[in-house]
């Protein structure tokens, strides 16, 4: 079992931004660090291509760093494996269909006896140097987020080998996988 952190590959790929940043930012801030569904209150959120490049199925989203955006093609391919763990929130773009991937599976999955934490000189824990997970908590989950210091560590989204393999098999573009743990 391996766990991967997913990121958008920004090198040579397109990226997106909110059209109405001031108005729409309230839909994002603090809400993607929660497992509370947003679909019913989502509404219409418009985005545009801020940086041109090769089309990405996981474009970097400058609107909010804790939110992952995927293309309609990626949604259609991954939906059956992710539907119990995420909600797909639609974005309006003049040329493509995109969705914010709101991860609802958030677990107390960190093995604090084996993890290496990143700390400021003051001792404040701000992240992870080396990940370690409790296998019994994450087993069977294809996508998830974790807690750090009793708060959702929203900057990272983790996926299973199965998701990585599906992305690669279907030649989805713009995904960057970083192996963070294996058991």
PDB file of C-alpha atoms in Angstrom:
ATOM      1  CA  UNK A   1       0.000   0.000   0.000  1.00  0.00           C
ATOM      2  CA  UNK A   2       1.324   3.389  -1.023  1.00  0.00           C
ATOM      3  CA  UNK A   3      -0.127   6.831  -0.428  1.00  0.00           C
ATOM      4  CA  UNK A   4       0.428   9.719  -2.793  1.00  0.00           C
ATOM      5  CA  UNK A   5      -0.008  13.452  -2.367  1.00  0.00           C
ATOM      6  CA  UNK A   6      -1.575  14.999  -5.474  1.00  0.00           C
ATOM      7  CA  UNK A   7      -0.662  18.391  -6.813  1.00  0.00           C
ATOM      8  CA  UNK A   8      -1.209  20.261 -10.026  1.00  0.00           C
ATOM      9  CA  UNK A   9       1.746  20.234 -12.384  1.00  0.00           C
ATOM     10  CA  UNK A  10       2.099  23.907 -13.246  1.00  0.00           C
ATOM     11  CA  UNK A  11       5.012  23.503 -15.630  1.00  0.00           C
ATOM     12  CA  UNK A  12       3.616  24.191 -19.086  1.00  0.00           C
ATOM     13  CA  UNK A  13      -0.037  23.647 -18.135  1.00  0.00           C
ATOM     14  CA  UNK A  14      -2.960  26.051 -17.943  1.00  0.00           C
ATOM     15  CA  UNK A  15      -4.176  27.410 -14.611  1.00  0.00           C
ATOM     16  CA  UNK A  16      -7.414  28.973 -13.423  1.00  0.00           C
ATOM     17  CA  UNK A  17      -8.593  31.912 -11.341  1.00  0.00           C
ATOM     18  CA  UNK A  18     -11.939  33.184 -10.073  1.00  0.00           C
ATOM     19  CA  UNK A  19     -13.618  35.766 -12.325  1.00  0.00           C
ATOM     20  CA  UNK A  20     -15.235  37.499  -9.322  1.00  0.00           C
ATOM     21  CA  UNK A  21     -12.529  36.913  -6.753  1.00  0.00           C
ATOM     22  CA  UNK A  22     -13.845  39.369  -4.162  1.00  0.00           C
ATOM     23  CA  UNK A  23     -17.405  37.999  -4.318  1.00  0.00           C
ATOM     24  CA  UNK A  24     -16.643  34.288  -4.682  1.00  0.00           C
ATOM     25  CA  UNK A  25     -13.770  33.853  -2.255  1.00  0.00           C
ATOM     26  CA  UNK A  26     -16.263  33.439   0.605  1.00  0.00           C
ATOM     27  CA  UNK A  27     -17.389  30.170  -1.014  1.00  0.00           C
ATOM     28  CA  UNK A  28     -13.911  28.777  -0.413  1.00  0.00           C
ATOM     29  CA  UNK A  29     -12.212  30.118   2.692  1.00  0.00           C
ATOM     30  CA  UNK A  30     -12.514  27.701   5.582  1.00  0.00           C
ATOM     31  CA  UNK A  31     -15.053  25.480   3.846  1.00  0.00           C
ATOM     32  CA  UNK A  32     -12.652  22.973   2.293  1.00  0.00           C
ATOM     33  CA  UNK A  33     -11.276  22.113   5.725  1.00  0.00           C
ATOM     34  CA  UNK A  34     -14.614  20.556   6.598  1.00  0.00           C
ATOM     35  CA  UNK A  35     -16.543  17.434   5.701  1.00  0.00           C
ATOM     36  CA  UNK A  36     -19.780  19.436   5.511  1.00  0.00           C
ATOM     37  CA  UNK A  37     -21.233  19.143   1.997  1.00  0.00           C
ATOM     38  CA  UNK A  38     -21.400  22.393   0.032  1.00  0.00           C
ATOM     39  CA  UNK A  39     -23.440  21.300  -2.998  1.00  0.00           C
ATOM     40  CA  UNK A  40     -26.765  22.829  -1.907  1.00  0.00           C
ATOM     41  CA  UNK A  41     -25.298  26.261  -1.172  1.00  0.00           C
ATOM     42  CA  UNK A  42     -22.703  26.289  -3.953  1.00  0.00           C
ATOM     43  CA  UNK A  43     -24.372  28.386  -6.661  1.00  0.00           C
ATOM     44  CA  UNK A  44     -22.596  29.604  -9.782  1.00  0.00           C
ATOM     45  CA  UNK A  45     -18.864  30.214  -9.576  1.00  0.00           C
ATOM     46  CA  UNK A  46     -17.097  31.526 -12.666  1.00  0.00           C
ATOM     47  CA  UNK A  47     -13.445  30.913 -13.485  1.00  0.00           C
ATOM     48  CA  UNK A  48     -11.151  31.867 -16.330  1.00  0.00           C
ATOM     49  CA  UNK A  49      -7.808  30.689 -17.656  1.00  0.00           C
ATOM     50  CA  UNK A  50      -5.236  32.991 -16.081  1.00  0.00           C
ATOM     51  CA  UNK A  51      -2.185  31.201 -17.495  1.00  0.00           C
ATOM     52  CA  UNK A  52      -2.249  29.579 -20.901  1.00  0.00           C
ATOM     53  CA  UNK A  53      -0.520  26.284 -21.531  1.00  0.00           C
ATOM     54  CA  UNK A  54      -1.249  22.680 -22.357  1.00  0.00           C
ATOM     55  CA  UNK A  55      -4.693  21.618 -21.183  1.00  0.00           C
ATOM     56  CA  UNK A  56      -4.624  20.173 -17.658  1.00  0.00           C
ATOM     57  CA  UNK A  57      -7.139  17.769 -16.153  1.00  0.00           C
ATOM     58  CA  UNK A  58      -5.965  19.044 -12.746  1.00  0.00           C
ATOM     59  CA  UNK A  59      -5.231  22.732 -13.402  1.00  0.00           C
ATOM     60  CA  UNK A  60      -3.633  24.811 -10.694  1.00  0.00           C
ATOM     61  CA  UNK A  61      -6.330  26.952  -9.100  1.00  0.00           C
ATOM     62  CA  UNK A  62      -5.098  30.334  -7.912  1.00  0.00           C
ATOM     63  CA  UNK A  63      -8.474  31.058  -6.292  1.00  0.00           C
ATOM     64  CA  UNK A  64      -7.802  28.920  -3.222  1.00  0.00           C
ATOM     65  CA  UNK A  65      -4.761  26.746  -2.619  1.00  0.00           C
ATOM     66  CA  UNK A  66      -6.636  24.122  -0.578  1.00  0.00           C
ATOM     67  CA  UNK A  67      -9.095  23.341  -3.382  1.00  0.00           C
ATOM     68  CA  UNK A  68      -8.278  20.929  -6.208  1.00  0.00           C
ATOM     69  CA  UNK A  69      -9.969  21.529  -9.559  1.00  0.00           C
ATOM     70  CA  UNK A  70     -10.484  18.764 -12.114  1.00  0.00           C
ATOM     71  CA  UNK A  71     -11.732  18.650 -15.684  1.00  0.00           C
ATOM     72  CA  UNK A  72     -14.983  17.025 -16.716  1.00  0.00           C
ATOM     73  CA  UNK A  73     -12.983  14.207 -18.327  1.00  0.00           C
ATOM     74  CA  UNK A  74     -11.176  13.526 -15.031  1.00  0.00           C
ATOM     75  CA  UNK A  75     -14.476  13.665 -13.127  1.00  0.00           C
ATOM     76  CA  UNK A  76     -16.081  11.136 -15.470  1.00  0.00           C
ATOM     77  CA  UNK A  77     -13.130   8.752 -15.181  1.00  0.00           C
ATOM     78  CA  UNK A  78     -12.635   9.032 -11.403  1.00  0.00           C
ATOM     79  CA  UNK A  79     -16.206   9.518 -10.211  1.00  0.00           C
ATOM     80  CA  UNK A  80     -17.018   5.849  -9.575  1.00  0.00           C
ATOM     81  CA  UNK A  81     -13.934   5.479  -7.342  1.00  0.00           C
ATOM     82  CA  UNK A  82     -14.347   8.794  -5.514  1.00  0.00           C
ATOM     83  CA  UNK A  83     -18.093   9.420  -5.285  1.00  0.00           C
ATOM     84  CA  UNK A  84     -18.409   8.185  -1.674  1.00  0.00           C
ATOM     85  CA  UNK A  85     -15.546  10.426  -0.528  1.00  0.00           C
ATOM     86  CA  UNK A  86     -15.955  13.701  -2.422  1.00  0.00           C
ATOM     87  CA  UNK A  87     -18.442  16.032  -3.971  1.00  0.00           C
ATOM     88  CA  UNK A  88     -17.894  17.619  -7.370  1.00  0.00           C
ATOM     89  CA  UNK A  89     -18.777  21.320  -7.273  1.00  0.00           C
ATOM     90  CA  UNK A  90     -19.280  22.806 -10.762  1.00  0.00           C
ATOM     91  CA  UNK A  91     -17.338  25.789 -12.039  1.00  0.00           C
ATOM     92  CA  UNK A  92     -18.389  27.931 -14.990  1.00  0.00           C
ATOM     93  CA  UNK A  93     -15.710  28.448 -17.655  1.00  0.00           C
ATOM     94  CA  UNK A  94     -16.364  29.803 -21.132  1.00  0.00           C
ATOM     95  CA  UNK A  95     -14.623  26.888 -22.895  1.00  0.00           C
ATOM     96  CA  UNK A  96     -14.411  23.867 -20.569  1.00  0.00           C
ATOM     97  CA  UNK A  97     -16.258  22.150 -17.726  1.00  0.00           C
ATOM     98  CA  UNK A  98     -14.386  22.062 -14.429  1.00  0.00           C
ATOM     99  CA  UNK A  99     -15.258  20.935 -10.910  1.00  0.00           C
ATOM    100  CA  UNK A 100     -13.863  21.684  -7.491  1.00  0.00           C
ATOM    101  CA  UNK A 101     -13.056  18.411  -5.766  1.00  0.00           C
ATOM    102  CA  UNK A 102     -14.371  18.805  -2.212  1.00  0.00           C
ATOM    103  CA  UNK A 103     -12.868  15.944  -0.189  1.00  0.00           C
ATOM    104  CA  UNK A 104     -15.323  14.824   2.485  1.00  0.00           C
ATOM    105  CA  UNK A 105     -13.211  11.948   3.853  1.00  0.00           C
ATOM    106  CA  UNK A 106     -11.136  13.468   6.638  1.00  0.00           C
ATOM    107  CA  UNK A 107      -9.527  11.084   9.112  1.00  0.00           C
ATOM    108  CA  UNK A 108      -7.470  10.928  12.303  1.00  0.00           C
ATOM    109  CA  UNK A 109      -5.059   8.770  10.313  1.00  0.00           C
ATOM    110  CA  UNK A 110      -1.614  10.109  11.228  1.00  0.00           C
ATOM    111  CA  UNK A 111       0.678   7.731  13.121  1.00  0.00           C
ATOM    112  CA  UNK A 112       2.293  10.279  15.437  1.00  0.00           C
ATOM    113  CA  UNK A 113       4.811   7.736  16.737  1.00  0.00           C
ATOM    114  CA  UNK A 114       6.367   7.410  13.270  1.00  0.00           C
ATOM    115  CA  UNK A 115       5.713  10.787  11.661  1.00  0.00           C
ATOM    116  CA  UNK A 116       8.287  13.591  11.451  1.00  0.00           C
ATOM    117  CA  UNK A 117       6.656  16.970  12.031  1.00  0.00           C
ATOM    118  CA  UNK A 118       7.769  20.313  10.582  1.00  0.00           C
ATOM    119  CA  UNK A 119       8.072  22.935  13.329  1.00  0.00           C
ATOM    120  CA  UNK A 120       8.877  26.618  13.522  1.00  0.00           C
ATOM    121  CA  UNK A 121      11.738  27.723  15.812  1.00  0.00           C
ATOM    122  CA  UNK A 122       9.052  28.558  18.386  1.00  0.00           C
ATOM    123  CA  UNK A 123       8.003  24.892  18.428  1.00  0.00           C
ATOM    124  CA  UNK A 124       4.714  25.484  16.619  1.00  0.00           C
ATOM    125  CA  UNK A 125       3.862  22.489  14.420  1.00  0.00           C
ATOM    126  CA  UNK A 126       3.078  23.666  10.867  1.00  0.00           C
ATOM    127  CA  UNK A 127       3.228  20.532   8.756  1.00  0.00           C
ATOM    128  CA  UNK A 128       4.907  17.243   8.021  1.00  0.00           C
ATOM    129  CA  UNK A 129       8.490  16.446   7.046  1.00  0.00           C
ATOM    130  CA  UNK A 130       7.744  12.730   6.777  1.00  0.00           C
ATOM    131  CA  UNK A 131       4.301  11.170   6.715  1.00  0.00           C
ATOM    132  CA  UNK A 132       3.142   8.053   8.512  1.00  0.00           C
ATOM    133  CA  UNK A 133      -0.412   6.746   8.523  1.00  0.00           C
ATOM    134  CA  UNK A 134      -2.385   4.181  10.468  1.00  0.00           C
ATOM    135  CA  UNK A 135      -3.175   1.568   7.771  1.00  0.00           C
ATOM    136  CA  UNK A 136      -6.353   0.394   9.483  1.00  0.00           C
ATOM    137  CA  UNK A 137      -7.795   3.927   9.215  1.00  0.00           C
ATOM    138  CA  UNK A 138      -6.986   4.599   5.546  1.00  0.00           C
ATOM    139  CA  UNK A 139      -7.385   1.078   4.178  1.00  0.00           C
ATOM    140  CA  UNK A 140     -10.032   1.039   1.453  1.00  0.00           C
ATOM    141  CA  UNK A 141     -10.083   4.821   0.990  1.00  0.00           C
ATOM    142  CA  UNK A 142      -9.012   6.207  -2.387  1.00  0.00           C
ATOM    143  CA  UNK A 143      -8.862   9.859  -1.383  1.00  0.00           C
ATOM    144  CA  UNK A 144      -8.668  11.619   1.980  1.00  0.00           C
ATOM    145  CA  UNK A 145      -7.348  14.464   4.089  1.00  0.00           C
ATOM    146  CA  UNK A 146      -5.979  14.251   7.625  1.00  0.00           C
ATOM    147  CA  UNK A 147      -5.903  16.187  10.871  1.00  0.00           C
ATOM    148  CA  UNK A 148      -2.867  17.952  12.288  1.00  0.00           C
ATOM    149  CA  UNK A 149      -3.127  19.350  15.813  1.00  0.00           C
ATOM    150  CA  UNK A 150      -6.864  18.614  15.880  1.00  0.00           C
ATOM    151  CA  UNK A 151      -7.414  20.728  12.741  1.00  0.00           C
ATOM    152  CA  UNK A 152      -7.902  19.603   9.174  1.00  0.00           C
ATOM    153  CA  UNK A 153      -4.591  19.787   7.336  1.00  0.00           C
ATOM    154  CA  UNK A 154      -6.318  21.153   4.275  1.00  0.00           C
ATOM    155  CA  UNK A 155      -3.299  21.910   2.125  1.00  0.00           C
ATOM    156  CA  UNK A 156      -2.718  18.255   1.238  1.00  0.00           C
ATOM    157  CA  UNK A 157      -4.926  15.761  -0.581  1.00  0.00           C
ATOM    158  CA  UNK A 158      -3.891  12.105  -0.460  1.00  0.00           C
ATOM    159  CA  UNK A 159      -4.802   9.317  -2.871  1.00  0.00           C
ATOM    160  CA  UNK A 160      -4.276   5.584  -3.163  1.00  0.00           C
ATOM    161  CA  UNK A 161      -2.254   3.630  -5.723  1.00  0.00           C
ATOM    162  CA  UNK A 162      -5.520   2.814  -7.458  1.00  0.00           C
ATOM    163  CA  UNK A 163      -6.258   6.475  -8.225  1.00  0.00           C
ATOM    164  CA  UNK A 164      -2.724   7.066  -9.474  1.00  0.00           C
ATOM    165  CA  UNK A 165      -2.993   4.038 -11.750  1.00  0.00           C
ATOM    166  CA  UNK A 166      -6.371   5.139 -13.155  1.00  0.00           C
ATOM    167  CA  UNK A 167      -5.031   8.633 -13.892  1.00  0.00           C
ATOM    168  CA  UNK A 168      -1.974   7.220 -15.664  1.00  0.00           C
ATOM    169  CA  UNK A 169      -3.920   4.530 -17.565  1.00  0.00           C
ATOM    170  CA  UNK A 170      -6.355   7.150 -18.889  1.00  0.00           C
ATOM    171  CA  UNK A 171      -3.589   9.620 -19.758  1.00  0.00           C
ATOM    172  CA  UNK A 172      -5.032  12.427 -17.641  1.00  0.00           C
ATOM    173  CA  UNK A 173      -2.789  15.479 -17.888  1.00  0.00           C
ATOM    174  CA  UNK A 174      -1.421  17.826 -15.244  1.00  0.00           C
ATOM    175  CA  UNK A 175      -1.458  15.454 -12.255  1.00  0.00           C
ATOM    176  CA  UNK A 176       1.662  15.389 -10.123  1.00  0.00           C
ATOM    177  CA  UNK A 177       1.950  12.461  -7.696  1.00  0.00           C
ATOM    178  CA  UNK A 178       4.405  12.564  -4.817  1.00  0.00           C
ATOM    179  CA  UNK A 179       4.834   9.334  -2.856  1.00  0.00           C
ATOM    180  CA  UNK A 180       4.599  10.180   0.829  1.00  0.00           C
ATOM    181  CA  UNK A 181       4.195   6.782   2.475  1.00  0.00           C
ATOM    182  CA  UNK A 182       4.335   3.057   1.808  1.00  0.00           C
ATOM    183  CA  UNK A 183       3.600   0.011   3.949  1.00  0.00           C
TER     184      UNK A 183
END
